[in-house]
Amino acid sequence: MKSIAFPKEYNYCAIFLTLGCQLKCSYCINIMDYKRSDLAKGRRAMTAQDWIDGLNRIEATEDLPLSLQGGEPTSHPAFYEIIKGVDRPMDLLTNCQFDIDEFIAIVPTSKFKRTAPYASIRVSFHPEQMDLMDTVERVFKLLDNGYQVGVWMVEVPDQMHIFSEAKYQFQRKGIDFRGKELLGEYNGKIYGHYRYDGAVGVHPEEFKTCVCRSTELIVAPDGSIHRCLSDVYNLRNGIGHVLDESFCLDRTFRFC
């Protein structure tokens, strides 16, 4: 199949293997949007070979890898088969709740290792659903077996007391630990910084229109390609499919 090249302005490649996750964090946008639009319906699941064929088309590089995410990407039933079949630089965004020994036995460290300012395996720590010391043990085991691992935690106001302890536990071992800004509404207040005032949390009657263009390749669980996460979550405005022989990325402005 013809390869998919990135325009020079592109800066990210998000591969949503699944939107499913074994955790149910109260602030999770996936959970909230599942409740609103029942995203599991109306999407044809990609087979492992579909994913392998589609992802190997993408001209990912050390500087612009395939970022496997979700949901929880390791919960995809064919996760290991996909990993084995894809021959492109990859990152993994995960909650690290998978079987660590199985992962180490199956996945060579070279699959998620590259020169970058952040780790190729980025663990999201969610104290609502995850135990800190269990997560520390899991991360250290991956690190001790040669994987590049960093840890991120969403800066939820009610959880910042845990943030300090988590930062200490990970940084004492030299692990990159970072906060991730909470975006959106939480307990009736909008959090985060946005390019446009009022871009998040508005009521439907306040919606406005514009034209926009993306700097990201975003692939949904069914292989459809979208310009933004909002379109992925709401199953709208697909611009192509990762298995479409004629598809190519461009910098076209599109109505929104």
PDB file of C-alpha atoms in Angstrom:
ATOM      1  CA  MET A   1       0.000   0.000   0.000  1.00  0.00           C
ATOM      2  CA  LYS A   2       1.108   3.571  -0.639  1.00  0.00           C
ATOM      3  CA  SER A   3       2.798   5.160   2.379  1.00  0.00           C
ATOM      4  CA  ILE A   4       1.303   8.057   4.355  1.00  0.00           C
ATOM      5  CA  ALA A   5       3.754  10.940   4.716  1.00  0.00           C
ATOM      6  CA  PHE A   6       3.564  13.732   7.285  1.00  0.00           C
ATOM      7  CA  PRO A   7       3.400  17.354   6.144  1.00  0.00           C
ATOM      8  CA  LYS A   8       6.321  19.220   7.718  1.00  0.00           C
ATOM      9  CA  GLU A   9       3.972  21.093  10.077  1.00  0.00           C
ATOM     10  CA  TYR A  10       2.705  17.904  11.725  1.00  0.00           C
ATOM     11  CA  ASN A  11       3.943  17.299  15.275  1.00  0.00           C
ATOM     12  CA  TYR A  12       2.038  14.305  16.689  1.00  0.00           C
ATOM     13  CA  CYS A  13       0.607  10.931  15.684  1.00  0.00           C
ATOM     14  CA  ALA A  14      -2.084   9.518  17.997  1.00  0.00           C
ATOM     15  CA  ILE A  15      -3.116   5.891  17.466  1.00  0.00           C
ATOM     16  CA  PHE A  16      -6.224   4.990  19.491  1.00  0.00           C
ATOM     17  CA  LEU A  17      -6.130   1.187  19.499  1.00  0.00           C
ATOM     18  CA  THR A  18      -9.198   1.229  21.763  1.00  0.00           C
ATOM     19  CA  LEU A  19     -11.221   3.687  23.815  1.00  0.00           C
ATOM     20  CA  GLY A  20     -11.905   0.997  26.414  1.00  0.00           C
ATOM     21  CA  CYS A  21     -10.123   0.975  29.767  1.00  0.00           C
ATOM     22  CA  GLN A  22     -10.264  -1.076  32.950  1.00  0.00           C
ATOM     23  CA  LEU A  23     -10.186   2.134  35.037  1.00  0.00           C
ATOM     24  CA  LYS A  24     -13.147   4.476  35.560  1.00  0.00           C
ATOM     25  CA  CYS A  25     -11.611   7.799  36.608  1.00  0.00           C
ATOM     26  CA  SER A  26     -14.224  10.449  37.299  1.00  0.00           C
ATOM     27  CA  TYR A  27     -12.421  13.136  35.274  1.00  0.00           C
ATOM     28  CA  CYS A  28     -11.654  10.955  32.227  1.00  0.00           C
ATOM     29  CA  ILE A  29     -12.847  12.442  28.935  1.00  0.00           C
ATOM     30  CA  ASN A  30     -13.212   8.942  27.430  1.00  0.00           C
ATOM     31  CA  ILE A  31     -15.616   7.883  30.163  1.00  0.00           C
ATOM     32  CA  MET A  32     -17.608  11.109  29.932  1.00  0.00           C
ATOM     33  CA  ASP A  33     -17.924  10.892  26.171  1.00  0.00           C
ATOM     34  CA  TYR A  34     -18.844   7.207  26.270  1.00  0.00           C
ATOM     35  CA  LYS A  35     -21.755   8.162  28.526  1.00  0.00           C
ATOM     36  CA  ARG A  36     -22.823  10.937  26.176  1.00  0.00           C
ATOM     37  CA  SER A  37     -22.540   9.243  22.798  1.00  0.00           C
ATOM     38  CA  ASP A  38     -22.006   5.508  23.389  1.00  0.00           C
ATOM     39  CA  LEU A  39     -18.885   5.439  21.239  1.00  0.00           C
ATOM     40  CA  ALA A  40     -18.571   1.653  21.196  1.00  0.00           C
ATOM     41  CA  LYS A  41     -21.534   1.427  18.816  1.00  0.00           C
ATOM     42  CA  GLY A  42     -21.243   2.006  15.095  1.00  0.00           C
ATOM     43  CA  ARG A  43     -17.502   1.335  14.884  1.00  0.00           C
ATOM     44  CA  ARG A  44     -16.156  -1.645  12.966  1.00  0.00           C
ATOM     45  CA  ALA A  45     -13.274  -3.148  14.910  1.00  0.00           C
ATOM     46  CA  MET A  46      -9.930  -3.360  13.134  1.00  0.00           C
ATOM     47  CA  THR A  47      -8.296  -6.765  13.014  1.00  0.00           C
ATOM     48  CA  ALA A  48      -4.686  -7.158  14.124  1.00  0.00           C
ATOM     49  CA  GLN A  49      -3.603  -7.447  10.487  1.00  0.00           C
ATOM     50  CA  ASP A  50      -5.586  -4.302   9.612  1.00  0.00           C
ATOM     51  CA  TRP A  51      -3.664  -2.391  12.282  1.00  0.00           C
ATOM     52  CA  ILE A  52      -0.335  -3.828  11.162  1.00  0.00           C
ATOM     53  CA  ASP A  53      -0.970  -2.972   7.509  1.00  0.00           C
ATOM     54  CA  GLY A  54      -2.288   0.490   8.323  1.00  0.00           C
ATOM     55  CA  LEU A  55       0.384   1.513  10.817  1.00  0.00           C
ATOM     56  CA  ASN A  56       3.253   0.273   8.664  1.00  0.00           C
ATOM     57  CA  ARG A  57       2.049   2.673   5.955  1.00  0.00           C
ATOM     58  CA  ILE A  58       2.677   5.692   8.164  1.00  0.00           C
ATOM     59  CA  GLU A  59       6.109   7.245   7.723  1.00  0.00           C
ATOM     60  CA  ALA A  60       6.748   7.551  11.454  1.00  0.00           C
ATOM     61  CA  THR A  61      10.212   8.651  12.574  1.00  0.00           C
ATOM     62  CA  GLU A  62      12.263   8.888  15.771  1.00  0.00           C
ATOM     63  CA  ASP A  63      11.049  12.485  16.068  1.00  0.00           C
ATOM     64  CA  LEU A  64       7.440  11.695  15.176  1.00  0.00           C
ATOM     65  CA  PRO A  65       6.576   8.155  16.378  1.00  0.00           C
ATOM     66  CA  LEU A  66       3.285   6.303  16.474  1.00  0.00           C
ATOM     67  CA  SER A  67       1.897   7.065  19.952  1.00  0.00           C
ATOM     68  CA  LEU A  68      -0.232   4.049  20.907  1.00  0.00           C
ATOM     69  CA  GLN A  69      -2.944   5.096  23.328  1.00  0.00           C
ATOM     70  CA  GLY A  70      -6.611   4.827  24.269  1.00  0.00           C
ATOM     71  CA  GLY A  71      -8.418   4.122  26.511  1.00  0.00           C
ATOM     72  CA  GLU A  72      -5.809   1.630  27.593  1.00  0.00           C
ATOM     73  CA  PRO A  73      -3.965   0.326  24.509  1.00  0.00           C
ATOM     74  CA  THR A  74      -2.658  -2.807  26.222  1.00  0.00           C
ATOM     75  CA  SER A  75      -6.266  -3.904  26.807  1.00  0.00           C
ATOM     76  CA  HIS A  76      -6.716  -4.420  23.053  1.00  0.00           C
ATOM     77  CA  PRO A  77      -7.056  -8.214  22.625  1.00  0.00           C
ATOM     78  CA  ALA A  78      -4.446  -8.245  19.847  1.00  0.00           C
ATOM     79  CA  PHE A  79      -2.024  -5.773  21.448  1.00  0.00           C
ATOM     80  CA  TYR A  80       1.027  -8.050  21.391  1.00  0.00           C
ATOM     81  CA  GLU A  81       0.335  -9.255  17.858  1.00  0.00           C
ATOM     82  CA  ILE A  82       0.119  -5.649  16.678  1.00  0.00           C
ATOM     83  CA  ILE A  83       3.324  -4.700  18.488  1.00  0.00           C
ATOM     84  CA  LYS A  84       5.204  -7.600  16.901  1.00  0.00           C
ATOM     85  CA  GLY A  85       3.959  -6.742  13.394  1.00  0.00           C
ATOM     86  CA  VAL A  86       4.545  -2.979  13.343  1.00  0.00           C
ATOM     87  CA  ASP A  87       8.013  -1.931  12.196  1.00  0.00           C
ATOM     88  CA  ARG A  88       7.888   1.786  12.982  1.00  0.00           C
ATOM     89  CA  PRO A  89       9.123   3.923  15.904  1.00  0.00           C
ATOM     90  CA  MET A  90       6.463   3.725  18.629  1.00  0.00           C
ATOM     91  CA  ASP A  91       5.590   5.246  21.989  1.00  0.00           C
ATOM     92  CA  LEU A  92       3.184   3.716  24.506  1.00  0.00           C
ATOM     93  CA  LEU A  93       0.781   5.713  26.691  1.00  0.00           C
ATOM     94  CA  THR A  94      -0.500   3.360  29.388  1.00  0.00           C
ATOM     95  CA  ASN A  95      -1.826   3.068  32.930  1.00  0.00           C
ATOM     96  CA  CYS A  96       0.637   0.177  33.474  1.00  0.00           C
ATOM     97  CA  GLN A  97      -2.055  -2.177  34.796  1.00  0.00           C
ATOM     98  CA  PHE A  98      -1.026  -4.975  32.441  1.00  0.00           C
ATOM     99  CA  ASP A  99       0.878  -8.137  33.388  1.00  0.00           C
ATOM    100  CA  ILE A 100       4.428  -6.779  33.715  1.00  0.00           C
ATOM    101  CA  ASP A 101       6.153 -10.159  33.454  1.00  0.00           C
ATOM    102  CA  GLU A 102       4.219 -11.038  30.315  1.00  0.00           C
ATOM    103  CA  PHE A 103       5.063  -7.660  28.762  1.00  0.00           C
ATOM    104  CA  ILE A 104       8.776  -8.090  29.515  1.00  0.00           C
ATOM    105  CA  ALA A 105       8.772 -11.622  28.087  1.00  0.00           C
ATOM    106  CA  ILE A 106       7.071 -10.604  24.815  1.00  0.00           C
ATOM    107  CA  VAL A 107       8.110  -7.018  24.030  1.00  0.00           C
ATOM    108  CA  PRO A 108      11.783  -6.291  23.252  1.00  0.00           C
ATOM    109  CA  THR A 109      13.032  -3.041  24.780  1.00  0.00           C
ATOM    110  CA  SER A 110      13.901  -1.876  21.254  1.00  0.00           C
ATOM    111  CA  LYS A 111      10.186  -1.604  20.403  1.00  0.00           C
ATOM    112  CA  PHE A 112       9.836   1.400  22.716  1.00  0.00           C
ATOM    113  CA  LYS A 113      13.255   2.993  22.813  1.00  0.00           C
ATOM    114  CA  ARG A 114      14.449   6.099  21.032  1.00  0.00           C
ATOM    115  CA  THR A 115      16.323   9.353  21.655  1.00  0.00           C
ATOM    116  CA  ALA A 116      13.780  11.916  22.846  1.00  0.00           C
ATOM    117  CA  PRO A 117      13.281  14.504  25.617  1.00  0.00           C
ATOM    118  CA  TYR A 118      10.744  12.187  27.275  1.00  0.00           C
ATOM    119  CA  ALA A 119      10.348   8.455  27.808  1.00  0.00           C
ATOM    120  CA  SER A 120       8.874   6.259  25.089  1.00  0.00           C
ATOM    121  CA  ILE A 121       6.662   4.469  27.645  1.00  0.00           C
ATOM    122  CA  ARG A 122       4.642   7.110  29.469  1.00  0.00           C
ATOM    123  CA  VAL A 123       2.640   5.870  32.427  1.00  0.00           C
ATOM    124  CA  SER A 124      -0.453   7.760  33.570  1.00  0.00           C
ATOM    125  CA  PHE A 125      -0.848   7.527  37.340  1.00  0.00           C
ATOM    126  CA  HIS A 126      -4.473   7.865  38.468  1.00  0.00           C
ATOM    127  CA  PRO A 127      -4.704   7.732  42.293  1.00  0.00           C
ATOM    128  CA  GLU A 128      -8.494   7.441  42.164  1.00  0.00           C
ATOM    129  CA  GLN A 129      -8.090   3.969  40.676  1.00  0.00           C
ATOM    130  CA  MET A 130      -4.427   3.009  41.168  1.00  0.00           C
ATOM    131  CA  ASP A 131      -2.285   2.335  44.238  1.00  0.00           C
ATOM    132  CA  LEU A 132       0.853   4.499  44.367  1.00  0.00           C
ATOM    133  CA  MET A 133       3.292   1.920  45.700  1.00  0.00           C
ATOM    134  CA  ASP A 134       1.998  -0.784  43.354  1.00  0.00           C
ATOM    135  CA  THR A 135       2.533   1.627  40.452  1.00  0.00           C
ATOM    136  CA  VAL A 136       6.025   2.473  41.731  1.00  0.00           C
ATOM    137  CA  GLU A 137       6.875  -1.246  41.804  1.00  0.00           C
ATOM    138  CA  ARG A 138       5.561  -1.772  38.281  1.00  0.00           C
ATOM    139  CA  VAL A 139       7.449   1.209  36.869  1.00  0.00           C
ATOM    140  CA  PHE A 140      10.699   0.257  38.614  1.00  0.00           C
ATOM    141  CA  LYS A 141      10.441  -3.293  37.236  1.00  0.00           C
ATOM    142  CA  LEU A 142      10.103  -1.988  33.688  1.00  0.00           C
ATOM    143  CA  LEU A 143      12.990   0.406  34.277  1.00  0.00           C
ATOM    144  CA  ASP A 144      15.203  -2.318  35.740  1.00  0.00           C
ATOM    145  CA  ASN A 145      14.563  -4.433  32.638  1.00  0.00           C
ATOM    146  CA  GLY A 146      15.815  -1.745  30.272  1.00  0.00           C
ATOM    147  CA  TYR A 147      12.653   0.101  29.202  1.00  0.00           C
ATOM    148  CA  GLN A 148      12.435   3.880  28.969  1.00  0.00           C
ATOM    149  CA  VAL A 149       9.695   4.894  31.420  1.00  0.00           C
ATOM    150  CA  GLY A 150       8.280   8.216  32.573  1.00  0.00           C
ATOM    151  CA  VAL A 151       5.236   8.955  34.735  1.00  0.00           C
ATOM    152  CA  TRP A 152       2.557  11.596  34.304  1.00  0.00           C
ATOM    153  CA  MET A 153      -0.260  12.563  36.671  1.00  0.00           C
ATOM    154  CA  VAL A 154      -3.241  14.773  35.879  1.00  0.00           C
ATOM    155  CA  GLU A 155      -3.269  17.805  38.183  1.00  0.00           C
ATOM    156  CA  VAL A 156      -6.715  17.222  39.667  1.00  0.00           C
ATOM    157  CA  PRO A 157      -7.285  19.766  42.487  1.00  0.00           C
ATOM    158  CA  ASP A 158      -8.559  17.150  44.969  1.00  0.00           C
ATOM    159  CA  GLN A 159      -5.520  14.928  44.379  1.00  0.00           C
ATOM    160  CA  MET A 160      -2.595  17.349  44.639  1.00  0.00           C
ATOM    161  CA  HIS A 161      -1.635  16.053  48.088  1.00  0.00           C
ATOM    162  CA  ILE A 162      -0.901  12.697  46.422  1.00  0.00           C
ATOM    163  CA  PHE A 163       0.977  14.462  43.618  1.00  0.00           C
ATOM    164  CA  SER A 164       3.789  15.526  45.960  1.00  0.00           C
ATOM    165  CA  GLU A 165       4.258  12.014  47.341  1.00  0.00           C
ATOM    166  CA  ALA A 166       4.168  10.487  43.854  1.00  0.00           C
ATOM    167  CA  LYS A 167       6.736  13.002  42.619  1.00  0.00           C
ATOM    168  CA  TYR A 168       9.079  12.072  45.472  1.00  0.00           C
ATOM    169  CA  GLN A 169       8.651   8.309  45.014  1.00  0.00           C
ATOM    170  CA  PHE A 170       9.474   8.411  41.302  1.00  0.00           C
ATOM    171  CA  GLN A 171      12.124  11.122  41.217  1.00  0.00           C
ATOM    172  CA  ARG A 172      14.163   9.441  43.977  1.00  0.00           C
ATOM    173  CA  LYS A 173      14.910   6.753  41.396  1.00  0.00           C
ATOM    174  CA  GLY A 174      15.627   9.285  38.672  1.00  0.00           C
ATOM    175  CA  ILE A 175      12.350   8.667  36.842  1.00  0.00           C
ATOM    176  CA  ASP A 176      10.922  11.574  34.879  1.00  0.00           C
ATOM    177  CA  PHE A 177       7.705  12.586  36.682  1.00  0.00           C
ATOM    178  CA  ARG A 178       5.520  15.364  35.313  1.00  0.00           C
ATOM    179  CA  GLY A 179       2.156  16.930  35.960  1.00  0.00           C
ATOM    180  CA  LYS A 180      -0.431  17.133  33.201  1.00  0.00           C
ATOM    181  CA  GLU A 181      -2.799  20.072  33.267  1.00  0.00           C
ATOM    182  CA  LEU A 182      -6.442  19.221  33.904  1.00  0.00           C
ATOM    183  CA  LEU A 183      -8.483  20.381  30.929  1.00  0.00           C
ATOM    184  CA  GLY A 184     -12.212  20.948  31.059  1.00  0.00           C
ATOM    185  CA  GLU A 185     -14.880  21.159  33.726  1.00  0.00           C
ATOM    186  CA  TYR A 186     -14.344  19.712  37.187  1.00  0.00           C
ATOM    187  CA  ASN A 187     -16.723  20.299  40.122  1.00  0.00           C
ATOM    188  CA  GLY A 188     -18.425  23.111  38.244  1.00  0.00           C
ATOM    189  CA  LYS A 189     -15.229  24.984  37.328  1.00  0.00           C
ATOM    190  CA  ILE A 190     -13.320  25.103  34.037  1.00  0.00           C
ATOM    191  CA  TYR A 191      -9.624  24.235  34.361  1.00  0.00           C
ATOM    192  CA  GLY A 192      -6.790  24.617  31.874  1.00  0.00           C
ATOM    193  CA  HIS A 193      -5.376  27.126  29.445  1.00  0.00           C
ATOM    194  CA  TYR A 194      -6.813  27.391  25.936  1.00  0.00           C
ATOM    195  CA  ARG A 195      -5.960  29.185  22.734  1.00  0.00           C
ATOM    196  CA  TYR A 196      -9.476  30.682  22.612  1.00  0.00           C
ATOM    197  CA  ASP A 197     -11.534  31.864  25.576  1.00  0.00           C
ATOM    198  CA  GLY A 198     -14.787  29.945  25.875  1.00  0.00           C
ATOM    199  CA  ALA A 199     -13.548  27.077  23.702  1.00  0.00           C
ATOM    200  CA  VAL A 200     -14.449  24.513  26.379  1.00  0.00           C
ATOM    201  CA  GLY A 201     -17.511  24.138  28.561  1.00  0.00           C
ATOM    202  CA  VAL A 202     -19.870  26.280  26.509  1.00  0.00           C
ATOM    203  CA  HIS A 203     -23.550  25.464  26.201  1.00  0.00           C
ATOM    204  CA  PRO A 204     -24.812  24.234  22.804  1.00  0.00           C
ATOM    205  CA  GLU A 205     -26.626  27.493  22.126  1.00  0.00           C
ATOM    206  CA  GLU A 206     -23.269  29.266  22.398  1.00  0.00           C
ATOM    207  CA  PHE A 207     -21.524  27.144  19.774  1.00  0.00           C
ATOM    208  CA  LYS A 208     -19.834  29.073  16.986  1.00  0.00           C
ATOM    209  CA  THR A 209     -18.307  28.071  13.662  1.00  0.00           C
ATOM    210  CA  CYS A 210     -14.847  28.391  12.176  1.00  0.00           C
ATOM    211  CA  VAL A 211     -12.458  26.698   9.793  1.00  0.00           C
ATOM    212  CA  CYS A 212      -9.432  24.843  11.135  1.00  0.00           C
ATOM    213  CA  ARG A 213      -6.640  22.543  10.081  1.00  0.00           C
ATOM    214  CA  SER A 214      -4.759  19.955  12.080  1.00  0.00           C
ATOM    215  CA  THR A 215      -1.091  19.391  12.883  1.00  0.00           C
ATOM    216  CA  GLU A 216      -1.785  15.851  14.094  1.00  0.00           C
ATOM    217  CA  LEU A 217      -2.566  12.475  12.572  1.00  0.00           C
ATOM    218  CA  ILE A 218      -5.305  10.967  14.744  1.00  0.00           C
ATOM    219  CA  VAL A 219      -6.478   7.417  14.075  1.00  0.00           C
ATOM    220  CA  ALA A 220      -9.641   6.154  15.807  1.00  0.00           C
ATOM    221  CA  PRO A 221     -10.204   2.521  16.935  1.00  0.00           C
ATOM    222  CA  ASP A 222     -11.987   1.703  13.672  1.00  0.00           C
ATOM    223  CA  GLY A 223      -9.089   3.057  11.593  1.00  0.00           C
ATOM    224  CA  SER A 224     -10.879   6.252  10.604  1.00  0.00           C
ATOM    225  CA  ILE A 225      -8.725   9.381  10.573  1.00  0.00           C
ATOM    226  CA  HIS A 226      -9.858  12.605  12.215  1.00  0.00           C
ATOM    227  CA  ARG A 227      -8.511  16.119  12.606  1.00  0.00           C
ATOM    228  CA  CYS A 228      -9.098  16.404  16.373  1.00  0.00           C
ATOM    229  CA  LEU A 229     -10.006  14.360  19.455  1.00  0.00           C
ATOM    230  CA  SER A 230     -13.453  15.900  19.692  1.00  0.00           C
ATOM    231  CA  ASP A 231     -14.264  14.413  16.284  1.00  0.00           C
ATOM    232  CA  VAL A 232     -12.925  11.011  17.392  1.00  0.00           C
ATOM    233  CA  TYR A 233     -15.036  11.004  20.546  1.00  0.00           C
ATOM    234  CA  ASN A 234     -18.165  12.123  18.725  1.00  0.00           C
ATOM    235  CA  LEU A 235     -17.658   9.941  15.622  1.00  0.00           C
ATOM    236  CA  ARG A 236     -17.907  12.816  13.157  1.00  0.00           C
ATOM    237  CA  ASN A 237     -16.002  14.510  10.322  1.00  0.00           C
ATOM    238  CA  GLY A 238     -13.770  11.620   9.333  1.00  0.00           C
ATOM    239  CA  ILE A 239     -11.254  12.709   6.703  1.00  0.00           C
ATOM    240  CA  GLY A 240     -10.155   9.250   5.592  1.00  0.00           C
ATOM    241  CA  HIS A 241      -9.155   5.774   6.695  1.00  0.00           C
ATOM    242  CA  VAL A 242      -5.762   4.304   7.485  1.00  0.00           C
ATOM    243  CA  LEU A 243      -6.417   1.473   4.987  1.00  0.00           C
ATOM    244  CA  ASP A 244      -7.627   3.782   2.199  1.00  0.00           C
ATOM    245  CA  GLU A 245      -5.059   3.402  -0.590  1.00  0.00           C
ATOM    246  CA  SER A 246      -5.736   6.917  -1.884  1.00  0.00           C
ATOM    247  CA  PHE A 247      -5.538   8.735   1.467  1.00  0.00           C
ATOM    248  CA  CYS A 248      -2.857  11.349   2.054  1.00  0.00           C
ATOM    249  CA  LEU A 249      -2.432  14.004   4.723  1.00  0.00           C
ATOM    250  CA  ASP A 250      -2.776  17.628   3.751  1.00  0.00           C
ATOM    251  CA  ARG A 251      -3.113  21.060   5.314  1.00  0.00           C
ATOM    252  CA  THR A 252      -6.653  21.791   4.112  1.00  0.00           C
ATOM    253  CA  PHE A 253      -8.814  24.127   6.189  1.00  0.00           C
ATOM    254  CA  ARG A 254     -12.079  22.400   7.098  1.00  0.00           C
ATOM    255  CA  PHE A 255     -15.340  23.700   8.496  1.00  0.00           C
ATOM    256  CA  CYS A 256     -15.930  23.138  12.209  1.00  0.00           C
TER     257      CYS A 256
END
